[in-house]
Structures are given as C-alpha cells and as structure tokens.
C-alpha cells in the first residue's frame, strides 16, 4: 500500500540500514541463529524510526533493509533469484506467493507475541489459517473530502458515485491504479471487486469513462497526500493511513468509506522459501509484534497497527489518533473485500485503464 512521507532518523533514503547506535547485546547470533545478517525487503517509508536499530542492538545483528515500491517489483526480484529473509507484501501477492510455493510456513511456536495480534485481521481469505503470513499493517481505501465544500450528507448518499458528480469538476483526485479505480467503479455499481464477469467489468469501464468526462480528475499517486493537506481539491481517493495523516494536518478534511463496500487490505510479514536466516526472521517478526516496536511503526507511518494494544492506545482519548476517523478501518461491513490474485483479470483491467485515461 501507499505510505506517508516521513523523516526517519536512520535514513531510509539508503537501501541499507546498519543501525543508529552501538550494539548492546552479548548474544552470539551466529551460534544462536546461524547468521548475523538479516535481509528485509519492505515498502518505502514503512517502518518506525527506531525499529531497525533497536532490533540490531537487541540481537547483535545487522539488518540489510531494502525498499520496493510495488508488489510486482518485489515479486520480480524474488523470481530473479534475490534472497531475502523477510518480505512485507500485500494480501493478493501473498496469495500468489503461496500458490507458487515461494514461501515457507511460519513456525507460530516461535512467535511468542502472537497474542498481541488484532484478531479481526487474522484468518483472511488470502491465507485463512495464517500459515504463511503475520499481519504488519492494515487499512482501507476511501474518500478524503473537504467538509467546507462537500456536504457530508451528499457523500453518504452518493458514496463512490460522488466522484463522478459534475458539480465537482476539476476538484477530484483519482488514484492512478487500474486495480483501485476498477474497485471503486465496481463497488459503486454493487459488484464484487474480484468479479470475472465481463459484463460487470465493462459496466465499470463505462462508469470510469463517465467520471473522466464529467469531472476531469487528476490521476495521481503519492502527491495526493501533500495536495490534500494543502486543500488543493475537494475530493480524493486515498489509502487510510495517508488519509489519517491528511486529517491530522488539515482540520477541514474528513474521510468516508461508502456503505457499498471498499478494499480492506493487509500487508503482512512472510518468510521466502529461499531465506538464508529463517530463525532470525522469526525473531524479527516476534520483535515487530512487541508493543514498543508496533507503536513506533504505527506512530511513524500512520497506518493501523496489527497489534491490538497499540490500536487501543492510538484511538483512546488523548491518543495520537484520537478522533481521527481514518486511522482505524472498519471490520463490520460485509461488502468490504480483499483483493484476490488473478493475473488474467489484472491484464484486462490494465488495458481498459489505459483507454480510460486516453479517451
């Protein structure tokens, strides 16, 4: 998923982090774990300020921390023979990695902090028994809107259809992604975002053509964050963590999830089948699930933690996201879905999306 742009003490602009402080542990990692270097491959801007250095200090190891900007880039690197001990892909990509036998099972006996996990994001459709994945962050896709210019009653009535309302011409940011855009159209029409029915997909295509014609949206990616903080448009499709940041910076903005449903997503920690240090990888997963590391992650990045204690602390009165409606995604709407892996349909949607933007 997309991430908030933040400044991290140990520079994440580099492709490798070696820690901010001196090692404080007397552990012999080679003797205990069989290695003293852990290779982690994660999204950019997706880790707490001190998580990597604290882990290095606690376990007397070095973390090579590499960054990717899409699930597909990560997948290509893995297929190309690159070896990592920890990956943090999204739900549909985890499903693909499982199907292609590119992951090894999690030894849950080594995850002593498993009871910290928020139960509502366990057992998701892409890995029903959490055999291969441990939730890291989770969230939703919704609409950030300017309360001064968009009537909340209108957005509740129209849902995603408000994005193609001509009275908001030139005031809409759409996320430049065929997957997210077709999700929005399909949900607005009352269909599953994982449909393979071409009649439904063509109806969604026409919905997007109408949106493009009616409002002349700006198709954007990460620049939507600063743009909405600055109030440059009235409506924007935004990931929940980015929305939480926007709301914290601009009190005129709010966040809405249509009742027709949306994408509920999970990014999770997995261990590749070719990992060199699976034992140390389990220690890293367990460390990330601690309250301190989970709090650092969520506070820095802005997405909902997989740690239930941190979730509670963040939204309590006086908490960092107290009153921020974008931080904690809902889990009680039966119309919300996870994306499923389907390469054939992804190609169909990609081709149609090009046509939408080039009409």
mmCIF file of C-alpha atoms in Angstrom:
data_model
loop_
_atom_site.group_PDB
_atom_site.id
_atom_site.type_symbol
_atom_site.label_atom_id
_atom_site.label_comp_id
_atom_site.label_asym_id
_atom_site.label_seq_id
_atom_site.Cartn_x
_atom_site.Cartn_y
_atom_site.Cartn_z
ATOM 1 C CA UNK A 1 0.000 0.000 0.000
ATOM 2 C CA UNK A 2 0.992 3.620 -0.272
ATOM 3 C CA UNK A 3 2.826 5.241 2.574
ATOM 4 C CA UNK A 4 3.076 8.603 4.345
ATOM 5 C CA UNK A 5 6.237 10.563 3.581
ATOM 6 C CA UNK A 6 8.090 10.881 6.876
ATOM 7 C CA UNK A 7 11.581 11.710 8.084
ATOM 8 C CA UNK A 8 13.276 8.743 9.689
ATOM 9 C CA UNK A 9 16.248 9.140 11.986
ATOM 10 C CA UNK A 10 18.194 6.328 10.367
ATOM 11 C CA UNK A 11 17.924 7.462 6.750
ATOM 12 C CA UNK A 12 15.536 5.353 4.715
ATOM 13 C CA UNK A 13 16.817 7.014 1.595
ATOM 14 C CA UNK A 14 19.591 4.474 1.633
ATOM 15 C CA UNK A 15 18.928 0.927 0.605
ATOM 16 C CA UNK A 16 20.624 -0.448 3.690
ATOM 17 C CA UNK A 17 20.314 0.366 7.360
ATOM 18 C CA UNK A 18 23.084 -0.543 9.738
ATOM 19 C CA UNK A 19 21.626 0.880 12.954
ATOM 20 C CA UNK A 20 21.809 4.160 14.814
ATOM 21 C CA UNK A 21 23.615 3.106 17.948
ATOM 22 C CA UNK A 22 26.181 0.751 19.347
ATOM 23 C CA UNK A 23 25.337 -2.885 19.807
ATOM 24 C CA UNK A 24 24.217 -3.562 23.360
ATOM 25 C CA UNK A 25 23.572 -7.310 23.274
ATOM 26 C CA UNK A 26 26.028 -10.047 24.224
ATOM 27 C CA UNK A 27 24.181 -12.602 22.109
ATOM 28 C CA UNK A 28 26.305 -14.610 19.665
ATOM 29 C CA UNK A 29 23.836 -14.545 16.748
ATOM 30 C CA UNK A 30 25.775 -16.999 14.587
ATOM 31 C CA UNK A 31 25.757 -19.569 17.359
ATOM 32 C CA UNK A 32 22.111 -18.916 18.257
ATOM 33 C CA UNK A 33 20.517 -18.210 14.885
ATOM 34 C CA UNK A 34 23.022 -19.429 12.343
ATOM 35 C CA UNK A 35 23.649 -15.924 10.935
ATOM 36 C CA UNK A 36 24.288 -12.339 11.965
ATOM 37 C CA UNK A 37 22.748 -10.513 8.970
ATOM 38 C CA UNK A 38 19.033 -10.261 8.256
ATOM 39 C CA UNK A 39 17.821 -9.209 4.811
ATOM 40 C CA UNK A 40 14.481 -7.386 4.938
ATOM 41 C CA UNK A 41 12.583 -6.175 1.850
ATOM 42 C CA UNK A 42 9.785 -3.736 2.638
ATOM 43 C CA UNK A 43 7.824 -0.815 1.231
ATOM 44 C CA UNK A 44 9.477 2.580 1.332
ATOM 45 C CA UNK A 45 8.571 4.758 4.319
ATOM 46 C CA UNK A 46 7.036 1.800 6.159
ATOM 47 C CA UNK A 47 8.955 1.298 9.383
ATOM 48 C CA UNK A 48 9.289 3.102 12.701
ATOM 49 C CA UNK A 49 12.159 5.465 13.427
ATOM 50 C CA UNK A 50 13.912 3.078 15.812
ATOM 51 C CA UNK A 51 12.624 -0.395 14.940
ATOM 52 C CA UNK A 52 15.605 -1.471 12.833
ATOM 53 C CA UNK A 53 18.297 -0.066 15.107
ATOM 54 C CA UNK A 54 16.552 -1.407 18.226
ATOM 55 C CA UNK A 55 16.389 -4.879 16.708
ATOM 56 C CA UNK A 56 20.038 -4.735 15.679
ATOM 57 C CA UNK A 57 21.070 -3.707 19.176
ATOM 58 C CA UNK A 58 18.906 -6.291 20.917
ATOM 59 C CA UNK A 59 20.102 -9.206 18.782
ATOM 60 C CA UNK A 60 23.652 -8.067 17.959
ATOM 61 C CA UNK A 61 22.988 -8.332 14.221
ATOM 62 C CA UNK A 62 22.990 -6.194 11.093
ATOM 63 C CA UNK A 63 19.808 -5.602 9.082
ATOM 64 C CA UNK A 64 20.110 -5.020 5.357
ATOM 65 C CA UNK A 65 16.898 -3.087 4.778
ATOM 66 C CA UNK A 66 15.904 -2.779 1.098
ATOM 67 C CA UNK A 67 12.925 -0.921 -0.320
ATOM 68 C CA UNK A 68 10.367 -1.669 -3.038
ATOM 69 C CA UNK A 69 7.559 0.494 -4.406
ATOM 70 C CA UNK A 70 5.146 -2.159 -5.676
ATOM 71 C CA UNK A 71 4.243 -5.771 -5.037
ATOM 72 C CA UNK A 72 5.144 -6.546 -8.617
ATOM 73 C CA UNK A 73 8.680 -5.166 -8.252
ATOM 74 C CA UNK A 74 9.153 -7.282 -5.139
ATOM 75 C CA UNK A 75 7.836 -10.370 -6.939
ATOM 76 C CA UNK A 76 10.149 -9.856 -9.917
ATOM 77 C CA UNK A 77 13.181 -9.516 -7.645
ATOM 78 C CA UNK A 78 12.256 -12.721 -5.848
ATOM 79 C CA UNK A 79 11.778 -14.617 -9.100
ATOM 80 C CA UNK A 80 15.112 -13.266 -10.301
ATOM 81 C CA UNK A 81 16.880 -15.122 -7.504
ATOM 82 C CA UNK A 82 17.306 -12.370 -4.915
ATOM 83 C CA UNK A 83 17.320 -13.762 -1.399
ATOM 84 C CA UNK A 84 15.529 -12.089 1.496
ATOM 85 C CA UNK A 85 14.637 -13.313 4.955
ATOM 86 C CA UNK A 86 11.568 -11.103 5.410
ATOM 87 C CA UNK A 87 9.159 -9.656 2.849
ATOM 88 C CA UNK A 88 6.115 -7.446 3.548
ATOM 89 C CA UNK A 89 3.800 -7.946 0.543
ATOM 90 C CA UNK A 90 0.090 -7.232 0.264
ATOM 91 C CA UNK A 91 -2.721 -9.762 0.528
ATOM 92 C CA UNK A 92 -3.228 -10.662 -3.152
ATOM 93 C CA UNK A 93 0.540 -11.018 -3.660
ATOM 94 C CA UNK A 94 0.815 -13.240 -0.592
ATOM 95 C CA UNK A 95 -1.845 -15.442 -2.176
ATOM 96 C CA UNK A 96 0.258 -15.643 -5.343
ATOM 97 C CA UNK A 97 3.453 -16.426 -3.450
ATOM 98 C CA UNK A 98 1.657 -19.212 -1.581
ATOM 99 C CA UNK A 99 0.215 -20.676 -4.796
ATOM 100 C CA UNK A 100 3.674 -20.675 -6.401
ATOM 101 C CA UNK A 101 5.303 -22.250 -3.301
ATOM 102 C CA UNK A 102 7.646 -19.303 -2.806
ATOM 103 C CA UNK A 103 7.041 -19.021 0.944
ATOM 104 C CA UNK A 104 7.815 -21.200 3.921
ATOM 105 C CA UNK A 105 5.327 -21.721 6.747
ATOM 106 C CA UNK A 106 5.514 -19.578 9.874
ATOM 107 C CA UNK A 107 6.551 -21.509 12.967
ATOM 108 C CA UNK A 108 3.987 -19.983 15.291
ATOM 109 C CA UNK A 109 5.650 -21.679 18.256
ATOM 110 C CA UNK A 110 8.452 -19.126 17.843
ATOM 111 C CA UNK A 111 6.072 -16.155 17.742
ATOM 112 C CA UNK A 112 5.585 -15.658 21.470
ATOM 113 C CA UNK A 113 3.930 -12.255 20.903
ATOM 114 C CA UNK A 114 1.181 -13.716 18.714
ATOM 115 C CA UNK A 115 -1.430 -12.883 21.356
ATOM 116 C CA UNK A 116 -0.793 -9.186 20.617
ATOM 117 C CA UNK A 117 -2.320 -9.565 17.159
ATOM 118 C CA UNK A 118 -5.715 -8.000 16.489
ATOM 119 C CA UNK A 119 -8.000 -10.965 15.900
ATOM 120 C CA UNK A 120 -10.219 -9.251 13.306
ATOM 121 C CA UNK A 121 -7.406 -9.234 10.742
ATOM 122 C CA UNK A 122 -6.420 -12.858 11.275
ATOM 123 C CA UNK A 123 -7.734 -15.656 9.075
ATOM 124 C CA UNK A 124 -8.190 -13.526 5.969
ATOM 125 C CA UNK A 125 -9.176 -15.164 2.691
ATOM 126 C CA UNK A 126 -5.688 -14.977 1.151
ATOM 127 C CA UNK A 127 -4.202 -17.091 3.998
ATOM 128 C CA UNK A 128 -7.119 -18.498 6.040
ATOM 129 C CA UNK A 129 -5.023 -20.195 8.714
ATOM 130 C CA UNK A 130 -2.205 -17.628 8.699
ATOM 131 C CA UNK A 131 0.044 -20.485 7.731
ATOM 132 C CA UNK A 132 2.436 -18.197 5.873
ATOM 133 C CA UNK A 133 1.763 -14.625 6.960
ATOM 134 C CA UNK A 134 1.828 -12.395 10.049
ATOM 135 C CA UNK A 135 -0.094 -9.083 9.724
ATOM 136 C CA UNK A 136 2.065 -5.937 9.756
ATOM 137 C CA UNK A 137 -0.259 -3.049 8.796
ATOM 138 C CA UNK A 138 -3.836 -2.991 7.543
ATOM 139 C CA UNK A 139 -6.203 -0.432 6.149
ATOM 140 C CA UNK A 140 -8.852 0.605 3.662
ATOM 141 C CA UNK A 141 -9.356 2.769 0.590
ATOM 142 C CA UNK A 142 -11.798 5.655 0.950
ATOM 143 C CA UNK A 143 -12.606 9.241 0.089
ATOM 144 C CA UNK A 144 -10.944 12.237 1.716
ATOM 145 C CA UNK A 145 -13.150 15.300 1.283
ATOM 146 C CA UNK A 146 -13.235 18.948 2.264
ATOM 147 C CA UNK A 147 -16.121 19.374 4.722
ATOM 148 C CA UNK A 148 -16.474 23.042 3.761
ATOM 149 C CA UNK A 149 -17.140 22.278 0.104
ATOM 150 C CA UNK A 150 -18.683 18.800 0.143
ATOM 151 C CA UNK A 151 -21.826 18.203 2.176
ATOM 152 C CA UNK A 152 -21.337 15.069 4.338
ATOM 153 C CA UNK A 153 -24.981 14.184 3.672
ATOM 154 C CA UNK A 154 -24.259 14.141 -0.077
ATOM 155 C CA UNK A 155 -21.263 11.872 0.249
ATOM 156 C CA UNK A 156 -23.181 9.480 2.486
ATOM 157 C CA UNK A 157 -25.990 9.374 -0.070
ATOM 158 C CA UNK A 158 -23.837 9.015 -3.175
ATOM 159 C CA UNK A 159 -20.867 7.016 -1.886
ATOM 160 C CA UNK A 160 -18.262 6.488 -4.589
ATOM 161 C CA UNK A 161 -20.683 7.953 -7.146
ATOM 162 C CA UNK A 162 -19.900 11.411 -5.799
ATOM 163 C CA UNK A 163 -16.544 11.154 -7.571
ATOM 164 C CA UNK A 164 -18.300 11.498 -10.937
ATOM 165 C CA UNK A 165 -20.719 14.232 -9.884
ATOM 166 C CA UNK A 166 -20.197 17.050 -12.403
ATOM 167 C CA UNK A 167 -20.541 19.746 -9.744
ATOM 168 C CA UNK A 168 -17.074 18.691 -8.578
ATOM 169 C CA UNK A 169 -15.461 19.128 -11.981
ATOM 170 C CA UNK A 170 -11.706 19.698 -11.691
ATOM 171 C CA UNK A 171 -11.923 19.035 -7.932
ATOM 172 C CA UNK A 172 -11.214 15.290 -7.852
ATOM 173 C CA UNK A 173 -8.036 13.274 -7.366
ATOM 174 C CA UNK A 174 -8.247 9.675 -8.591
ATOM 175 C CA UNK A 175 -5.556 7.190 -7.672
ATOM 176 C CA UNK A 176 -3.628 6.235 -10.820
ATOM 177 C CA UNK A 177 -4.168 2.498 -10.474
ATOM 178 C CA UNK A 178 -6.355 0.197 -12.513
ATOM 179 C CA UNK A 179 -6.853 -2.081 -9.528
ATOM 180 C CA UNK A 180 -8.087 0.679 -7.203
ATOM 181 C CA UNK A 181 -10.082 2.541 -9.843
ATOM 182 C CA UNK A 182 -11.977 -0.508 -11.029
ATOM 183 C CA UNK A 183 -12.565 -1.461 -7.395
ATOM 184 C CA UNK A 184 -14.268 1.908 -6.882
ATOM 185 C CA UNK A 185 -16.403 1.584 -10.009
ATOM 186 C CA UNK A 186 -17.414 -1.998 -9.280
ATOM 187 C CA UNK A 187 -18.334 -1.193 -5.679
ATOM 188 C CA UNK A 188 -20.321 1.866 -6.781
ATOM 189 C CA UNK A 189 -22.274 -0.453 -9.093
ATOM 190 C CA UNK A 190 -22.847 -3.048 -6.373
ATOM 191 C CA UNK A 191 -20.481 -5.702 -7.733
ATOM 192 C CA UNK A 192 -17.569 -7.627 -6.271
ATOM 193 C CA UNK A 193 -14.219 -6.002 -6.923
ATOM 194 C CA UNK A 194 -12.925 -9.508 -7.729
ATOM 195 C CA UNK A 195 -15.516 -10.188 -10.432
ATOM 196 C CA UNK A 196 -14.565 -12.024 -13.604
ATOM 197 C CA UNK A 197 -17.884 -11.184 -15.260
ATOM 198 C CA UNK A 198 -17.039 -9.151 -18.360
ATOM 199 C CA UNK A 199 -20.476 -7.522 -18.460
ATOM 200 C CA UNK A 200 -19.846 -6.128 -14.979
ATOM 201 C CA UNK A 201 -16.301 -5.103 -15.869
ATOM 202 C CA UNK A 202 -17.486 -3.299 -18.994
ATOM 203 C CA UNK A 203 -20.142 -1.529 -16.937
ATOM 204 C CA UNK A 204 -17.387 -0.420 -14.553
ATOM 205 C CA UNK A 205 -15.305 0.713 -17.522
ATOM 206 C CA UNK A 206 -18.161 2.913 -18.708
ATOM 207 C CA UNK A 207 -18.572 4.253 -15.157
ATOM 208 C CA UNK A 208 -14.925 5.338 -15.195
ATOM 209 C CA UNK A 209 -15.301 6.872 -18.649
ATOM 210 C CA UNK A 210 -18.236 8.883 -17.333
ATOM 211 C CA UNK A 211 -16.191 10.010 -14.333
ATOM 212 C CA UNK A 212 -13.344 11.097 -16.571
ATOM 213 C CA UNK A 213 -15.724 13.051 -18.815
ATOM 214 C CA UNK A 214 -17.779 14.626 -16.003
ATOM 215 C CA UNK A 215 -15.097 15.849 -13.621
ATOM 216 C CA UNK A 216 -11.755 15.788 -15.459
ATOM 217 C CA UNK A 217 -9.989 14.178 -12.496
ATOM 218 C CA UNK A 218 -6.277 14.455 -11.806
ATOM 219 C CA UNK A 219 -4.707 10.978 -11.807
ATOM 220 C CA UNK A 220 -2.080 10.895 -9.077
ATOM 221 C CA UNK A 221 -0.152 8.699 -6.682
ATOM 222 C CA UNK A 222 1.736 9.825 -3.562
ATOM 223 C CA UNK A 223 1.451 13.522 -4.419
ATOM 224 C CA UNK A 224 -2.195 13.336 -3.341
ATOM 225 C CA UNK A 225 -1.038 13.474 0.289
ATOM 226 C CA UNK A 226 0.545 16.926 0.284
ATOM 227 C CA UNK A 227 -2.028 18.207 -2.187
ATOM 228 C CA UNK A 228 -4.939 17.366 0.103
ATOM 229 C CA UNK A 229 -3.067 18.663 3.149
ATOM 230 C CA UNK A 230 -2.880 21.944 1.230
ATOM 231 C CA UNK A 231 -6.565 21.731 0.297
ATOM 232 C CA UNK A 232 -5.937 21.824 -3.434
ATOM 233 C CA UNK A 233 -9.040 19.789 -4.344
ATOM 234 C CA UNK A 234 -12.284 18.820 -2.654
ATOM 235 C CA UNK A 235 -12.326 15.035 -3.151
ATOM 236 C CA UNK A 236 -9.619 12.379 -3.350
ATOM 237 C CA UNK A 237 -9.292 8.603 -3.337
ATOM 238 C CA UNK A 238 -6.799 7.884 -0.546
ATOM 239 C CA UNK A 239 -5.435 4.955 1.447
ATOM 240 C CA UNK A 240 -6.464 5.110 5.084
ATOM 241 C CA UNK A 241 -3.010 5.698 6.584
ATOM 242 C CA UNK A 242 -2.357 8.571 4.213
ATOM 243 C CA UNK A 243 -5.846 9.841 4.988
ATOM 244 C CA UNK A 244 -5.097 9.751 8.721
ATOM 245 C CA UNK A 245 -2.084 11.970 8.091
ATOM 246 C CA UNK A 246 -4.073 14.372 5.897
ATOM 247 C CA UNK A 247 -6.768 14.695 8.564
ATOM 248 C CA UNK A 248 -4.169 15.321 11.258
ATOM 249 C CA UNK A 249 -2.684 18.175 9.188
ATOM 250 C CA UNK A 250 -5.857 19.788 7.826
ATOM 251 C CA UNK A 251 -8.925 20.057 10.047
ATOM 252 C CA UNK A 252 -11.128 20.839 7.042
ATOM 253 C CA UNK A 253 -10.712 17.288 5.755
ATOM 254 C CA UNK A 254 -12.658 14.160 6.651
ATOM 255 C CA UNK A 255 -12.691 10.517 5.474
ATOM 256 C CA UNK A 256 -15.566 8.367 4.285
ATOM 257 C CA UNK A 257 -15.975 4.677 3.481
ATOM 258 C CA UNK A 258 -19.033 4.031 1.276
ATOM 259 C CA UNK A 259 -21.563 1.508 2.540
ATOM 260 C CA UNK A 260 -21.411 -0.218 -0.850
ATOM 261 C CA UNK A 261 -18.026 -1.538 0.231
ATOM 262 C CA UNK A 262 -14.376 -0.939 -0.462
ATOM 263 C CA UNK A 263 -10.991 -2.619 -0.429
ATOM 264 C CA UNK A 264 -9.914 -3.795 3.011
ATOM 265 C CA UNK A 265 -6.242 -4.758 2.776
ATOM 266 C CA UNK A 266 -3.473 -6.309 4.875
ATOM 267 C CA UNK A 267 0.269 -6.116 4.367
ATOM 268 C CA UNK A 268 1.966 -8.963 6.202
ATOM 269 C CA UNK A 269 5.389 -10.319 7.075
ATOM 270 C CA UNK A 270 6.339 -13.527 5.266
ATOM 271 C CA UNK A 271 9.474 -15.643 5.025
ATOM 272 C CA UNK A 272 10.556 -16.653 1.494
ATOM 273 C CA UNK A 273 11.235 -20.304 0.793
ATOM 274 C CA UNK A 274 14.855 -19.454 -0.061
ATOM 275 C CA UNK A 275 15.514 -17.372 3.080
ATOM 276 C CA UNK A 276 19.041 -17.797 4.451
ATOM 277 C CA UNK A 277 18.167 -16.950 8.070
ATOM 278 C CA UNK A 278 14.650 -18.192 8.867
ATOM 279 C CA UNK A 279 15.318 -18.496 12.602
ATOM 280 C CA UNK A 280 16.428 -14.866 12.864
ATOM 281 C CA UNK A 281 13.497 -13.927 10.614
ATOM 282 C CA UNK A 282 11.113 -15.370 13.208
ATOM 283 C CA UNK A 283 12.847 -13.286 15.881
ATOM 284 C CA UNK A 284 12.314 -10.177 13.767
ATOM 285 C CA UNK A 285 8.621 -10.930 13.285
ATOM 286 C CA UNK A 286 8.231 -11.512 17.010
ATOM 287 C CA UNK A 287 10.085 -8.263 17.753
ATOM 288 C CA UNK A 288 7.841 -6.247 15.414
ATOM 289 C CA UNK A 289 4.788 -7.540 17.301
ATOM 290 C CA UNK A 290 6.003 -6.107 20.626
ATOM 291 C CA UNK A 291 4.064 -3.119 21.900
ATOM 292 C CA UNK A 292 7.067 -0.790 21.642
ATOM 293 C CA UNK A 293 8.009 -1.695 18.063
ATOM 294 C CA UNK A 294 4.393 -1.755 16.903
ATOM 295 C CA UNK A 295 3.770 1.651 18.432
ATOM 296 C CA UNK A 296 6.884 3.079 16.764
ATOM 297 C CA UNK A 297 5.757 1.651 13.416
ATOM 298 C CA UNK A 298 2.204 2.951 13.603
ATOM 299 C CA UNK A 299 3.100 6.341 15.051
ATOM 300 C CA UNK A 300 5.698 6.949 12.354
ATOM 301 C CA UNK A 301 3.821 5.613 9.342
ATOM 302 C CA UNK A 302 0.201 6.332 10.269
ATOM 303 C CA UNK A 303 -1.373 3.029 9.291
ATOM 304 C CA UNK A 304 -3.411 0.848 11.635
ATOM 305 C CA UNK A 305 -1.241 -1.478 13.680
ATOM 306 C CA UNK A 306 -1.715 -5.244 13.716
ATOM 307 C CA UNK A 307 -1.086 -5.028 17.476
ATOM 308 C CA UNK A 308 -4.386 -4.752 19.367
ATOM 309 C CA UNK A 309 -2.787 -2.986 22.354
ATOM 310 C CA UNK A 310 -1.351 -0.296 20.089
ATOM 311 C CA UNK A 311 -4.665 0.108 18.271
ATOM 312 C CA UNK A 312 -6.389 0.749 21.584
ATOM 313 C CA UNK A 313 -3.740 3.211 22.728
ATOM 314 C CA UNK A 314 -3.764 5.163 19.464
ATOM 315 C CA UNK A 315 -7.506 5.843 19.500
ATOM 316 C CA UNK A 316 -8.052 6.405 23.222
ATOM 317 C CA UNK A 317 -8.829 9.924 24.406
ATOM 318 C CA UNK A 318 -5.570 11.806 24.193
ATOM 319 C CA UNK A 319 -4.060 9.139 21.926
ATOM 320 C CA UNK A 320 -2.145 10.020 18.798
ATOM 321 C CA UNK A 321 -5.148 9.328 16.539
ATOM 322 C CA UNK A 322 -7.929 10.228 18.956
ATOM 323 C CA UNK A 323 -10.896 11.396 16.871
ATOM 324 C CA UNK A 324 -9.157 10.635 13.559
ATOM 325 C CA UNK A 325 -11.799 8.686 11.617
ATOM 326 C CA UNK A 326 -9.299 7.408 9.037
ATOM 327 C CA UNK A 327 -6.919 5.595 11.375
ATOM 328 C CA UNK A 328 -8.934 2.520 12.382
ATOM 329 C CA UNK A 329 -10.550 0.702 9.431
ATOM 330 C CA UNK A 330 -13.956 -0.879 9.888
ATOM 331 C CA UNK A 331 -14.335 -4.653 10.044
ATOM 332 C CA UNK A 332 -18.133 -4.975 10.138
ATOM 333 C CA UNK A 333 -19.202 -4.230 6.561
ATOM 334 C CA UNK A 334 -19.918 -7.426 4.564
ATOM 335 C CA UNK A 335 -19.371 -5.537 1.298
ATOM 336 C CA UNK A 336 -15.692 -4.886 2.043
ATOM 337 C CA UNK A 337 -13.283 -7.287 0.347
ATOM 338 C CA UNK A 338 -9.663 -8.276 -0.011
ATOM 339 C CA UNK A 339 -8.194 -8.361 -3.482
ATOM 340 C CA UNK A 340 -7.613 -11.860 -4.837
ATOM 341 C CA UNK A 341 -4.766 -12.783 -7.148
ATOM 342 C CA UNK A 342 -5.895 -13.019 -10.770
ATOM 343 C CA UNK A 343 -3.239 -12.249 -13.381
ATOM 344 C CA UNK A 344 -5.587 -12.606 -16.345
ATOM 345 C CA UNK A 345 -8.068 -10.071 -14.986
ATOM 346 C CA UNK A 346 -5.285 -7.724 -13.941
ATOM 347 C CA UNK A 347 -4.191 -7.561 -17.597
ATOM 348 C CA UNK A 348 -7.767 -6.911 -18.742
ATOM 349 C CA UNK A 349 -8.187 -4.069 -16.261
ATOM 350 C CA UNK A 350 -4.795 -2.574 -17.121
ATOM 351 C CA UNK A 351 -5.707 -2.406 -20.810
ATOM 352 C CA UNK A 352 -9.071 -0.804 -20.057
ATOM 353 C CA UNK A 353 -7.497 1.678 -17.655
ATOM 354 C CA UNK A 354 -5.180 2.952 -20.385
ATOM 355 C CA UNK A 355 -8.262 3.579 -22.532
ATOM 356 C CA UNK A 356 -9.973 5.478 -19.714
ATOM 357 C CA UNK A 357 -7.076 7.882 -19.318
ATOM 358 C CA UNK A 358 -6.535 8.293 -23.048
ATOM 359 C CA UNK A 359 -10.133 8.925 -24.123
#
